[in-house]
CSV table of C-alpha atoms and ligand atoms in Angstrom, one decimal:
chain,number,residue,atom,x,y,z
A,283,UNK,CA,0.0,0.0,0.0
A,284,UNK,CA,1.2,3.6,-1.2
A,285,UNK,CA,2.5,6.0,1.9
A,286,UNK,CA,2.2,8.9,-0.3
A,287,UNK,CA,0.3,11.2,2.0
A,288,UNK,CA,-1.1,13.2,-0.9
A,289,UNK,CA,-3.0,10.3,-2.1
A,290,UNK,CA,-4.1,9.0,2.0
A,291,UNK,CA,-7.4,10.0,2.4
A,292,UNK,CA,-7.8,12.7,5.1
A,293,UNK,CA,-9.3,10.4,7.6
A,294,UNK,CA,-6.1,8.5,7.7
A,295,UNK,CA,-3.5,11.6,7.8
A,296,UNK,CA,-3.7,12.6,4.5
A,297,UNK,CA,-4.3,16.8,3.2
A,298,UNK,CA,-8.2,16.9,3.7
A,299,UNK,CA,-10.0,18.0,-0.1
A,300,UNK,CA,-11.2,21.0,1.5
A,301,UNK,CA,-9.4,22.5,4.3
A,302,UNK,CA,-12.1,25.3,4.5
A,303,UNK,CA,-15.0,23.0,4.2
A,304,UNK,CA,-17.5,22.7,1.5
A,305,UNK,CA,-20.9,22.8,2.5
A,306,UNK,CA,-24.3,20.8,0.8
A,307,UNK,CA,-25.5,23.6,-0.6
A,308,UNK,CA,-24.4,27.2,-1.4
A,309,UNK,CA,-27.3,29.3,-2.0
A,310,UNK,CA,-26.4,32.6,-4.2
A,311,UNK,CA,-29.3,34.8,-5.7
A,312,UNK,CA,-28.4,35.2,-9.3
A,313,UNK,CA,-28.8,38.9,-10.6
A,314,UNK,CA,-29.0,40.6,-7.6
A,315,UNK,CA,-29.1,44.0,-9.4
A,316,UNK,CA,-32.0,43.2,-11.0
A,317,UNK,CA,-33.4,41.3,-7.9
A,318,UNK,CA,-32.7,44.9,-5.7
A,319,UNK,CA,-34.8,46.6,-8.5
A,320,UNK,CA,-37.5,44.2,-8.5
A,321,UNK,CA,-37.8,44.5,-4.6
A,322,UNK,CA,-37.7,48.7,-4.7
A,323,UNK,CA,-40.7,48.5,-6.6
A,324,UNK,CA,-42.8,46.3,-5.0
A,325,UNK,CA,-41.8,48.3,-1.9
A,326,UNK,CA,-42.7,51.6,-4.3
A,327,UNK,CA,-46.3,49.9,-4.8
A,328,UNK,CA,-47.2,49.9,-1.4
A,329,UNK,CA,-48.5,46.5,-1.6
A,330,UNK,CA,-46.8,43.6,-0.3
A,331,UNK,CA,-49.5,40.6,-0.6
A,332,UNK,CA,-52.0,40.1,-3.2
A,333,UNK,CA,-50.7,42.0,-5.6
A,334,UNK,CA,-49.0,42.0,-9.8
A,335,UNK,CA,-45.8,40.5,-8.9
A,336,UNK,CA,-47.2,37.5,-8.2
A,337,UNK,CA,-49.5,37.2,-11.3
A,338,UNK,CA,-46.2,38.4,-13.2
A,339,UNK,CA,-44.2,35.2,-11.3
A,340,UNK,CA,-47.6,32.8,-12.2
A,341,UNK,CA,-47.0,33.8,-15.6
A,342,UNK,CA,-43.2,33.4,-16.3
A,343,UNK,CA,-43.7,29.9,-14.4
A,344,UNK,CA,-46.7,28.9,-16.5
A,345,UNK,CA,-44.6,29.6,-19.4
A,346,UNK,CA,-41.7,27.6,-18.6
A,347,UNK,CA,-43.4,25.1,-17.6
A,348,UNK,CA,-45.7,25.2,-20.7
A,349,UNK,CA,-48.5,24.3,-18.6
A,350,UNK,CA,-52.4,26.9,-18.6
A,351,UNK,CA,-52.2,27.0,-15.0
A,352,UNK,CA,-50.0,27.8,-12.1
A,353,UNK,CA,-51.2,29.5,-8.9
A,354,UNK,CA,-48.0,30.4,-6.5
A,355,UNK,CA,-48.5,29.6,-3.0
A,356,UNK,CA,-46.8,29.8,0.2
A,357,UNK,CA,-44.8,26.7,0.2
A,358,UNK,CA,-44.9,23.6,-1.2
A,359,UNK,CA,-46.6,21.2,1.6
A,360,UNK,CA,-49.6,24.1,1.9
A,361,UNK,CA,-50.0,23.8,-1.8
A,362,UNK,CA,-49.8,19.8,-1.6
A,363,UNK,CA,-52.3,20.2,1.7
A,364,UNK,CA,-54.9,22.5,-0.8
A,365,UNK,CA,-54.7,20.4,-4.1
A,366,UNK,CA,-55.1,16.9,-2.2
A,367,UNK,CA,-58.5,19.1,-0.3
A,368,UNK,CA,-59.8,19.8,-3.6
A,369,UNK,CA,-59.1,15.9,-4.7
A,370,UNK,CA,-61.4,15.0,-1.7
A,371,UNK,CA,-58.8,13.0,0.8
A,372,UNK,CA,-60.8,13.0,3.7
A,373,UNK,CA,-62.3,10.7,6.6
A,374,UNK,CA,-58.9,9.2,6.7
A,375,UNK,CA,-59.0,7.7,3.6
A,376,UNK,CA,-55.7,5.8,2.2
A,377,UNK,CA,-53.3,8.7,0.5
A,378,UNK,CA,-50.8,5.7,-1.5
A,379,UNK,CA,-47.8,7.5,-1.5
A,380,UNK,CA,-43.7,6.3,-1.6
A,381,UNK,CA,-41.6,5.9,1.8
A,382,UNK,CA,-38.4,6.9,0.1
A,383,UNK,CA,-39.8,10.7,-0.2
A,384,UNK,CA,-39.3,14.0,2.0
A,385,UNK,CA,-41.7,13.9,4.8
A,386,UNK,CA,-43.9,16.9,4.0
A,387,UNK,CA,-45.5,14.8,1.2
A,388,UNK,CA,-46.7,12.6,3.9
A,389,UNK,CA,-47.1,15.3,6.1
A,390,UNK,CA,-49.7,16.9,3.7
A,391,UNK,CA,-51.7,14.1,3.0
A,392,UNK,CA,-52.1,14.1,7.2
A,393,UNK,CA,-53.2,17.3,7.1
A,394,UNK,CA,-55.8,17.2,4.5
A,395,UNK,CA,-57.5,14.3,6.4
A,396,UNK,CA,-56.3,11.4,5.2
A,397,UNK,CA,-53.8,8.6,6.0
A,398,UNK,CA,-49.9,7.8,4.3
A,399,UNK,CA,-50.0,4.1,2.9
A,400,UNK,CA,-47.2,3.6,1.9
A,401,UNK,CA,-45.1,1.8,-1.4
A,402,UNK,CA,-42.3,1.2,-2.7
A,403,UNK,CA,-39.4,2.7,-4.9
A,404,UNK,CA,-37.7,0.9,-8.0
A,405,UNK,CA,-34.8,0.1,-7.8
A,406,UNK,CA,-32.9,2.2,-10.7
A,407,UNK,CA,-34.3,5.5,-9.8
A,408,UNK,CA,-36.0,5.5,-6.2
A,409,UNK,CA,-38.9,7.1,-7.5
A,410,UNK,CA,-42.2,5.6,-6.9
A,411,UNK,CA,-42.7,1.5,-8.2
A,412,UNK,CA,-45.8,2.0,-10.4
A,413,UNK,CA,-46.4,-2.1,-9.8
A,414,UNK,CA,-45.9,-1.9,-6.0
A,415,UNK,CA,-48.3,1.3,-5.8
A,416,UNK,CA,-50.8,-0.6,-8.3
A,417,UNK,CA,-50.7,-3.3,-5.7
A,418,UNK,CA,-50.7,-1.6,-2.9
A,419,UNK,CA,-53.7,0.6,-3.7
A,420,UNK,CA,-55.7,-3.3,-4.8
A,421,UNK,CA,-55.4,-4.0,-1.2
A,422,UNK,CA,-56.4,-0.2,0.1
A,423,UNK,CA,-59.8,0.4,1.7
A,424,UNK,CA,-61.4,3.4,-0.1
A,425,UNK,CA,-58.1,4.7,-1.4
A,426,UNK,CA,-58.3,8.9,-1.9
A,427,UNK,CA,-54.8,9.5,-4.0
A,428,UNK,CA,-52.0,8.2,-5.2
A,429,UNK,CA,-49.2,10.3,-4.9
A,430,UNK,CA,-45.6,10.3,-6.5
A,431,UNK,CA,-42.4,12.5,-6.1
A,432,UNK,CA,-39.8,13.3,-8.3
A,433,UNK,CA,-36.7,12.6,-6.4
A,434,UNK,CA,-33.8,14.7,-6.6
A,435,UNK,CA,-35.3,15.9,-9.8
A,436,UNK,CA,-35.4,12.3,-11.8
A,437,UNK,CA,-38.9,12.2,-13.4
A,438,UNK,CA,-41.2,9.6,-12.3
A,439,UNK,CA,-42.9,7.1,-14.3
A,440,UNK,CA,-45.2,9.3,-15.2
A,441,UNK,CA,-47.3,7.0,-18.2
A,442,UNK,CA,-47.5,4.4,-16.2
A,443,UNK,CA,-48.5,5.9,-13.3
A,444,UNK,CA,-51.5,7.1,-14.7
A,445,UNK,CA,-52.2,4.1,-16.0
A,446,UNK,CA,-52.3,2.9,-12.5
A,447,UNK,CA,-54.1,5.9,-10.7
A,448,UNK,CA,-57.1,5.1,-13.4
A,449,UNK,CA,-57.3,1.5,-12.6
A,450,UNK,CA,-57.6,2.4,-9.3
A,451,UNK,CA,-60.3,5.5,-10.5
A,452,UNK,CA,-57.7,7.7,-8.0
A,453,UNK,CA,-56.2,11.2,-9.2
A,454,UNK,CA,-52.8,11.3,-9.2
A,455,UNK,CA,-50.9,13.9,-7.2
A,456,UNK,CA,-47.1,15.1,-7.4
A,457,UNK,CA,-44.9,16.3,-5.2
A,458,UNK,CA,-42.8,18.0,-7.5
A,459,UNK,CA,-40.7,20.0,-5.0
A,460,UNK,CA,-37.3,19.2,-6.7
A,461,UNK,CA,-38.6,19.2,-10.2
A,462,UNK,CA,-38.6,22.5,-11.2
A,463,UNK,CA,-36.5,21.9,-14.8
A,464,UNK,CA,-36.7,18.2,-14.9
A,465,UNK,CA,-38.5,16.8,-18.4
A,466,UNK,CA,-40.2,13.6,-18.6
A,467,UNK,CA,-39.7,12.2,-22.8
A,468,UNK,CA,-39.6,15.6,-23.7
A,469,UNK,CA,-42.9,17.1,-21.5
A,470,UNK,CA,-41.6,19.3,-18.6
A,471,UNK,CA,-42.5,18.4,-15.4
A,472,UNK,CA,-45.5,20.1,-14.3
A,473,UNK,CA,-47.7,18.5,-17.1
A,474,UNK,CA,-48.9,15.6,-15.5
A,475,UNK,CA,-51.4,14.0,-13.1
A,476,UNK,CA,-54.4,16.0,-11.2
A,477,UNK,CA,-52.0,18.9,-10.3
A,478,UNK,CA,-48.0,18.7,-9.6
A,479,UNK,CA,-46.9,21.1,-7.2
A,480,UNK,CA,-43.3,22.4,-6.8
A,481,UNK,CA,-40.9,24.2,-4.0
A,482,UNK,CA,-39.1,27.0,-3.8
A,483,UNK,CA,-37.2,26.8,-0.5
A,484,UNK,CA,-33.9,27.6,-0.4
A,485,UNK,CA,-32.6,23.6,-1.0
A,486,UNK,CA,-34.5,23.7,-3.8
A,487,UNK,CA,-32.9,25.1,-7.4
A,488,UNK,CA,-35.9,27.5,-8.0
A,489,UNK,CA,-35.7,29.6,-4.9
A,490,UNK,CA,-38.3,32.4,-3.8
A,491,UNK,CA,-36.6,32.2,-0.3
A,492,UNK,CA,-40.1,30.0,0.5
A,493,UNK,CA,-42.4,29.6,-1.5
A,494,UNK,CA,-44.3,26.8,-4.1
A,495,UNK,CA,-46.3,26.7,-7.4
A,496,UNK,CA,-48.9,24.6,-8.3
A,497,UNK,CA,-49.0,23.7,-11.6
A,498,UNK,CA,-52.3,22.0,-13.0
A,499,UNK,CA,-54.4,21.8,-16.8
A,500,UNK,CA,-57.5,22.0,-14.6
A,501,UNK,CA,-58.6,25.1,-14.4
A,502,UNK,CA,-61.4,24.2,-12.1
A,503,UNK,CA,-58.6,23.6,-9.8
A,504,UNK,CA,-57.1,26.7,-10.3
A,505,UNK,CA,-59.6,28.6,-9.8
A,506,UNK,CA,-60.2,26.8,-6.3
A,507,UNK,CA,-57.1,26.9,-5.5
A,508,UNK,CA,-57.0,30.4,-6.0
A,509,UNK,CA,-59.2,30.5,-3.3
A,510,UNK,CA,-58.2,28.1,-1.0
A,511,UNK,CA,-54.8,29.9,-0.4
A,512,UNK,CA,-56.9,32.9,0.7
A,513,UNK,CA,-58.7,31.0,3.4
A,514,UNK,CA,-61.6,30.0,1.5
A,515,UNK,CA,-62.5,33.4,0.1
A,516,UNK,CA,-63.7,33.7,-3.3
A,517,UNK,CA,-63.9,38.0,-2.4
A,518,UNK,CA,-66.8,38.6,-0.5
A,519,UNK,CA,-65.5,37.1,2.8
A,520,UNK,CA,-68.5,34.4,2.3
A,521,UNK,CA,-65.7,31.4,2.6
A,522,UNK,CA,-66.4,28.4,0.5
A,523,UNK,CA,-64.8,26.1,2.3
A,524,UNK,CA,-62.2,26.0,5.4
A,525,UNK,CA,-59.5,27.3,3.1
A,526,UNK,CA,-55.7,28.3,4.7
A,527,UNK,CA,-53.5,31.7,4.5
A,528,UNK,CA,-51.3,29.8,1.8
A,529,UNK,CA,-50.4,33.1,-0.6
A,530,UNK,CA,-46.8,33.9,-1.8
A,531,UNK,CA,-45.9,37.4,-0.6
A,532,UNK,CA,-44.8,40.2,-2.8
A,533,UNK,CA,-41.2,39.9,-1.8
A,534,UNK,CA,-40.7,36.4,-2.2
A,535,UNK,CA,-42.7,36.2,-5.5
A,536,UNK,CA,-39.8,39.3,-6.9
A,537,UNK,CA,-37.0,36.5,-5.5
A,538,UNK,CA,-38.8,33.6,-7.6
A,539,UNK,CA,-39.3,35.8,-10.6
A,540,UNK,CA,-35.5,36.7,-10.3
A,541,UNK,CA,-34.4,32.8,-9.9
A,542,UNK,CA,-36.3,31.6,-13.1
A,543,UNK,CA,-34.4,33.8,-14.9
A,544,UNK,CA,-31.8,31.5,-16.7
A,545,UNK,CA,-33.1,28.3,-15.0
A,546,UNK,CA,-32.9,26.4,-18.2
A,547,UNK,CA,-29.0,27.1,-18.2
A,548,UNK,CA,-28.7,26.1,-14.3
A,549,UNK,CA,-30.4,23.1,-14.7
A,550,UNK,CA,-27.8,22.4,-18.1
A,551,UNK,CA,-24.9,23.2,-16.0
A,552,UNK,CA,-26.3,20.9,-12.9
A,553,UNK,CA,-26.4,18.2,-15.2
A,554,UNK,CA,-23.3,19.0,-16.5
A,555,UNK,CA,-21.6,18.6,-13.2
A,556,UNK,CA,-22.9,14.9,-12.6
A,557,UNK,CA,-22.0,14.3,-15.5
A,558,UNK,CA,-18.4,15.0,-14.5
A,559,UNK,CA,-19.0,13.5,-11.3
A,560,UNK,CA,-19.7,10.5,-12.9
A,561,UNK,CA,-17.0,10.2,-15.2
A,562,UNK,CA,-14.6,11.0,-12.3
A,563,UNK,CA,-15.8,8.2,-10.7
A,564,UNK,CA,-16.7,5.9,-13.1
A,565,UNK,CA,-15.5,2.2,-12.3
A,566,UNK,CA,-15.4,2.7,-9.0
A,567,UNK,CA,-16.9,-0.9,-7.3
A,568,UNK,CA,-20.2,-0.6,-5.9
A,569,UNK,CA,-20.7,3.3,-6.8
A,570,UNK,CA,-23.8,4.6,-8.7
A,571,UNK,CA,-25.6,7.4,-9.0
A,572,UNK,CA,-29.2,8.1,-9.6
A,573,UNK,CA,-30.2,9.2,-12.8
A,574,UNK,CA,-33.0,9.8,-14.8
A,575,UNK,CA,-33.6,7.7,-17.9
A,576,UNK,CA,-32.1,8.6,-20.9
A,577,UNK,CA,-33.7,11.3,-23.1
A,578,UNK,CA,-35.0,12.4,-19.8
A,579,UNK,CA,-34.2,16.1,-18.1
A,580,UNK,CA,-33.0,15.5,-13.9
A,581,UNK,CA,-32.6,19.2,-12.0
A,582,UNK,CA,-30.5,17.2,-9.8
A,583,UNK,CA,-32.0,19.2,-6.5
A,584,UNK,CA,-29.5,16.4,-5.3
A,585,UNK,CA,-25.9,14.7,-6.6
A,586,UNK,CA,-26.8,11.7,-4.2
A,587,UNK,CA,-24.6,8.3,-4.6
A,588,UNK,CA,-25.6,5.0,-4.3
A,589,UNK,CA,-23.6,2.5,-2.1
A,590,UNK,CA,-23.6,-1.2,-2.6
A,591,UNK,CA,-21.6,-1.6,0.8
A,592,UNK,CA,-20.3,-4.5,0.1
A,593,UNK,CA,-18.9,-4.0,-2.5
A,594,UNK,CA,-17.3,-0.4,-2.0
A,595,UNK,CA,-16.6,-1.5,1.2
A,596,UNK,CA,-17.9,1.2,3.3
A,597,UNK,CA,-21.6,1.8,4.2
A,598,UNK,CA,-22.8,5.3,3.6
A,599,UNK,CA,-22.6,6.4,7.1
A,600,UNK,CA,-19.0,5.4,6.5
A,601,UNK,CA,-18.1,7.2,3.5
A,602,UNK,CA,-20.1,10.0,5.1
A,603,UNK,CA,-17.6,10.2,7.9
A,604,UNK,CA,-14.5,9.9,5.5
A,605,UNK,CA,-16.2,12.7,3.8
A,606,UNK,CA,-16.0,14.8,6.6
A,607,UNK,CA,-12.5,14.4,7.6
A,608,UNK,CA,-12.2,15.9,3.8
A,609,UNK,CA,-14.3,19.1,4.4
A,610,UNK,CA,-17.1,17.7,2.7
A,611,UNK,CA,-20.7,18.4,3.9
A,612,UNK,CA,-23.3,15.3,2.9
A,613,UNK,CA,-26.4,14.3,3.8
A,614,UNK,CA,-28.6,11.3,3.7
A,615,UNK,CA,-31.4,11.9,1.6
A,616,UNK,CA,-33.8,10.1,2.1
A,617,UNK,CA,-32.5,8.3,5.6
A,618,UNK,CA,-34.9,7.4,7.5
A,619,UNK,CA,-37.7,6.8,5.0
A,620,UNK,CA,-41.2,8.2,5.7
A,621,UNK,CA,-42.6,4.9,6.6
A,622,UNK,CA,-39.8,4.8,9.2
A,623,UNK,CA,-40.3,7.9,10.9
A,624,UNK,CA,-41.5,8.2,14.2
A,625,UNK,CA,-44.6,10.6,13.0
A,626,UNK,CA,-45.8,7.2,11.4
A,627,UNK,CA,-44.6,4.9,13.6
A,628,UNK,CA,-48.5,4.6,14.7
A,629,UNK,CA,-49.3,3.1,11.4
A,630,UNK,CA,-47.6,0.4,11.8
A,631,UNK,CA,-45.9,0.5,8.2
A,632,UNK,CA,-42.2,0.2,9.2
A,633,UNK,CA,-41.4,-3.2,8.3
A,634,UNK,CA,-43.5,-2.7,5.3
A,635,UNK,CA,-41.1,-1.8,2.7
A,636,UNK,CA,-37.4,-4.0,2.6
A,637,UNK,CA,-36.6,-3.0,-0.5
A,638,UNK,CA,-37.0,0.9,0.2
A,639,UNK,CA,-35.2,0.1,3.5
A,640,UNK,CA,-31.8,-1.3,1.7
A,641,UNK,CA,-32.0,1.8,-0.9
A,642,UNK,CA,-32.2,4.6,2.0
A,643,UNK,CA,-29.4,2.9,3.5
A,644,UNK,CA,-27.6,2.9,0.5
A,645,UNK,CA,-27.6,6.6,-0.3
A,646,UNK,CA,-25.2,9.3,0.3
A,647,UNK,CA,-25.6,12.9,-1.0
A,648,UNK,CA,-22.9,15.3,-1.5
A,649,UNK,CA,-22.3,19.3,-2.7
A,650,UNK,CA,-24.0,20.3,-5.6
A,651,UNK,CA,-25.4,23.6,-6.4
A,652,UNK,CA,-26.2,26.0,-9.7
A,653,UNK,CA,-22.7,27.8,-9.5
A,654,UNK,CA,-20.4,25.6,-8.6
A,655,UNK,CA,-17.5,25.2,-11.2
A,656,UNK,CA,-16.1,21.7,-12.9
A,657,UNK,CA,-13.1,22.1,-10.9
A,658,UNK,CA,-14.8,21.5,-7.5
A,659,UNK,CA,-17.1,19.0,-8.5
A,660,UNK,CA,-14.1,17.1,-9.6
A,661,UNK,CA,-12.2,17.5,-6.5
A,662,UNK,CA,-15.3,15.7,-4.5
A,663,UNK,CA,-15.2,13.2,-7.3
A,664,UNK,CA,-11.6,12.8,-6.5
A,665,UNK,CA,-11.9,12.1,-2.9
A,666,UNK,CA,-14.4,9.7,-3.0
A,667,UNK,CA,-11.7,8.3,-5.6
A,668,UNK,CA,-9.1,8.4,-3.0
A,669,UNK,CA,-11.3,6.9,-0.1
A,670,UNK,CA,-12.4,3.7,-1.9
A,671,UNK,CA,-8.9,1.5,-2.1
A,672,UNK,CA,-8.4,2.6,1.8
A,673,UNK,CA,-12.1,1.4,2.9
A,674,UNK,CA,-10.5,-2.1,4.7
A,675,UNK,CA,-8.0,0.4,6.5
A,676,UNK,CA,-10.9,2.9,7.3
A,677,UNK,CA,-13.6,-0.1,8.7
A,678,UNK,CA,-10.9,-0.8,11.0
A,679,UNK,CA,-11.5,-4.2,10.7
B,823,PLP,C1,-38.6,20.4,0.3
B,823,PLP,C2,-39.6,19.4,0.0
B,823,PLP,C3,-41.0,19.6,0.3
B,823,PLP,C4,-41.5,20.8,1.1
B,823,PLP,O1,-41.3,22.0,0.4
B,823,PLP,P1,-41.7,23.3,1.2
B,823,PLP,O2,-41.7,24.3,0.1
B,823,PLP,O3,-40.6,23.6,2.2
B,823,PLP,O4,-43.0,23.1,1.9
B,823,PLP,C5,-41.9,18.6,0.0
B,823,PLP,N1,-41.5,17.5,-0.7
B,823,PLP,C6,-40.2,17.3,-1.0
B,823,PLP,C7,-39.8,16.0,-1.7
B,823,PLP,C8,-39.2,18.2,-0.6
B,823,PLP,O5,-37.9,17.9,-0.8
C-alpha cells in the first residue's frame, strides 16, 4: 500500500480535499441588481400581498413550464395540503404515496385528512414503483390519492403511473418539490397527473426564499385553489370552504421571478456537473448514482450516490464520515424513509417496505449547487476516488 500522504485520504493523515469545508449547498441569488430593483418596486407599490408581482411570477412559471395554470402559494406542503383538499382526501381515507420521499409529502396528505399508505421505490431510480403502488392501492380500503415525487429531480414514471391511478379510479398527485427543470420524454415536469406542485425553499434550485407553485391543466382547480390559499375566500369574505393563508408574498414572488431567470442554463450546467461527477468516478466498485432515464431532463435538486456496501466497502454512514475528515458536507437523503419515521410509527408501516429500506441505507448525497464550477465537482469526485482503495484500513477491521 502507497504512503504517499497526498494520495491518504484525510481520515487516515492525508491533506483533507477541502481545508475550509464545503458545504451541501451554497445558495447565491443570481442577478441581484435586478433582484434589488424588482424588490424597490414592490416596496414603491405599497402593496406587499395580493398584488402583480405574483400574477407576473404565475406567468413566467406557466410559461416555462408550458402548462395553462400555475397559482403560486406559500410553500410547497400548503400547496400539496390544498390540491389533495380539492381531490377530496378526507375521513382518513388511504393517501398511496412512496416511503423513500421527504416527509412533507406525507405530512400533507395528514393534514388534509387522510392517512400515508405507503409503497415502494424501484430500484434504478427511487422514484415511486408504479407495480408496487398498483398493488398496494388493490389492497387499500377506499383509497383517496395516489401520490408520487420526483426525487432529486429524476422524473417519475409518469405514463405508467396514470395508467395505474385510473385503474384504481384515484387522481394522481405530485410532489414536484425538486422538479422544477426536470423533463419527462420531452414534456416538462408540471404537465402531468391531477396537479404537480413544486418548492421554492432555499434547497431547492428555483428559490423564492419560501415559497411553491402549483401547476395543473384543470382550471377548475385553479380557480379553487386560488381560493383556497386565501382561506376560502372567493372576495366577498362568504368562505367556501375551510381554506388556509397559503399566498406567496410580494417579496418572495420578486426572489422567484429573479431565480427563473436563466433556470434552463442552471439546470444544463447541474447536469453538466454529474455528469463530471460520474466520469470521475466511473469504475469505481459498488458506486452509482441516480439518474434519470435517458432522453430524460433530472434538476438534480440532489448529486446523491448509491452504495452497494459491500462492494465499495464502506456503508454510507462510513463514506459520510470519510467525507468529513475531507471538508465535505453530505447528507442522507432520504435516511430514514417516511414509513420509518416516528410521526408514522403509529401506522404500523415500518417493516413494510425491505426494499425501500436497503436503498435509503444505501444513499449518500454530496455538494452540488447551480454555481459551482467543474473544478470543484471534480475535486469531491476525486476524494471519494481516494477513499475507496483505503475502505479495509478505514472499517478498522
Ligand atoms: C422540500 C420538500 C418539500 C417541502 O417543500 P416546502 O416548500 O418547504 O414546503 C416537499 N417535498 C419534498 C420532496 C421536498 O424535498
Amino acid at each position: 500500500m502507497t504512503t504517499d500522504t497526498h494520495a491518504l485520504p484525510a481520515a487516515l493523515g492525508g491533506t483533507p480535499a477541502f481545508p475550509d469545508g464545503l458545504p451541501l449547498t451554497r445558495v447565491r441569488v443570481p442577478d441581484r441588481a435586478a433582484l434589488l430593483e424588482r424588490l424597490g418596486s414592490v416596496l414603491d407599490s405599497g402593496q406587499l400581498t395580493n398584488g402583480r408581482t405574483v400574477a407576473e411570477l404565475e406567468e413566467a412559471a406557466a410559461k416555462l413550464l408550458d402548462v395553462p395554470h400555475a397559482v403560486a402559494v406559500s410553500n410547497c406542503t400548503a400547496g400539496l395540503m390544498l390540491v389533495l383538499q380539492a381531490a377530496g382526501v378526507g375521513d382518513g381515507r388511504p393517501v398511496v404515496m412512496p416511503g423513500f420521499t421527504f416527509s412533507a409529502t406525507a405530512h400533507a396528505a395528514h393534514w388534509a385528512g387522510g392517512t400515508p399508505l405507503f409503497a415502494e421505490a424501484r430500484e434504478q431510480d427511487v422514484t415511486l414503483d408504479p407495480e408496487d403502488a398498483a398493488a398496494v392501492l388493490a389492497t387499500a380500503d377506499r383509497p383517496a390519492a395516489l401520490m408520487a415525487t420526483h426525487v432529486y429531480g429524476t422524473p417519475c414514471q409518469v405514463e405508467r403511473l396514470q395508467e395505474v391511478a385510473d385503474a384504481a379510479g384515484v387522481p394522481l398527485v405530485y410532489d414536484s418539490a425538486h422538479g422544477f427543470g426536470s423533463v419527462r420524454r420531452g414534456v416538462p415536469v408540471g404537465n402531468f397527473g391531477y396537479a404537480e406542485v413544486f418548492s421554492m425553499s432555499p434547497t431547492k434550485v428555483a428559490v423564492a426564499g419560501e415559497g411553491g407553485l402549483v401547476a395543473t391543466h384543470d382550471a377548475e382547480l385553479a380557480q379553487r385553489l386560488r381560493h383556497a390559499r386565501d382561506y376560502g375566500n372567493p372576495g366577498d369574505y362568504d368562505t367556501l370552504f375551510p381554506g388556509l393563508n397559503a399566498r406567496m408574498s410580494e417579496l418572495h414572488a420578486a426572489v422567484g421571478l429573479n431565480w427563473l431567470a436563466g433556470l434552463p442554463e442552471r439546470v444544463a450546467h447541474r447536469g453538466a456537473l454529474v455528469a463530471e461527477f460520474g466520469a470521475a468516478t466511473a469504475g469505481l466498485p459498488g458506486l452509482r448514482l441516480a439518474l434519470p432515464e435517458a432522453g430524460d431532463t433530472s434538476t438534480f435538486k440532489d448529486l446523491t450516490l448509491m452504495l452497494d456496501a459491500d462492494a465499495f466497502g464502506l456503508s454510507a454512514l462510513r463514506l459520510a464520515d470519510a467525507l468529513r475528515a475531507e471538508g465535505i458536507d453530505s447528507r442522507r437523503y432520504f435516511h430514514p424513509p417516511v414509513h420509518r419515521q416516528r410521526a408514522y410509527a403509529h401506522l404500523g408501516q415500518a417493516e413494510a417496505l425491505p426494499r425501500t429500506d436497503r436503498l435509503a441505507a444505501s444513499v449518500l448525497t454530496v455538494p452540488l449547487w447551480s454555481q459551482m464550477d467543474a473544478a470543484t465537482v471534480r475535486r469531491i469526485a476525486d476524494a471519494v476516488v481516494r477513499i475507496q482503495p483505503y475502505a479495509e484500513r478505514l472499517r478498522g477491521d
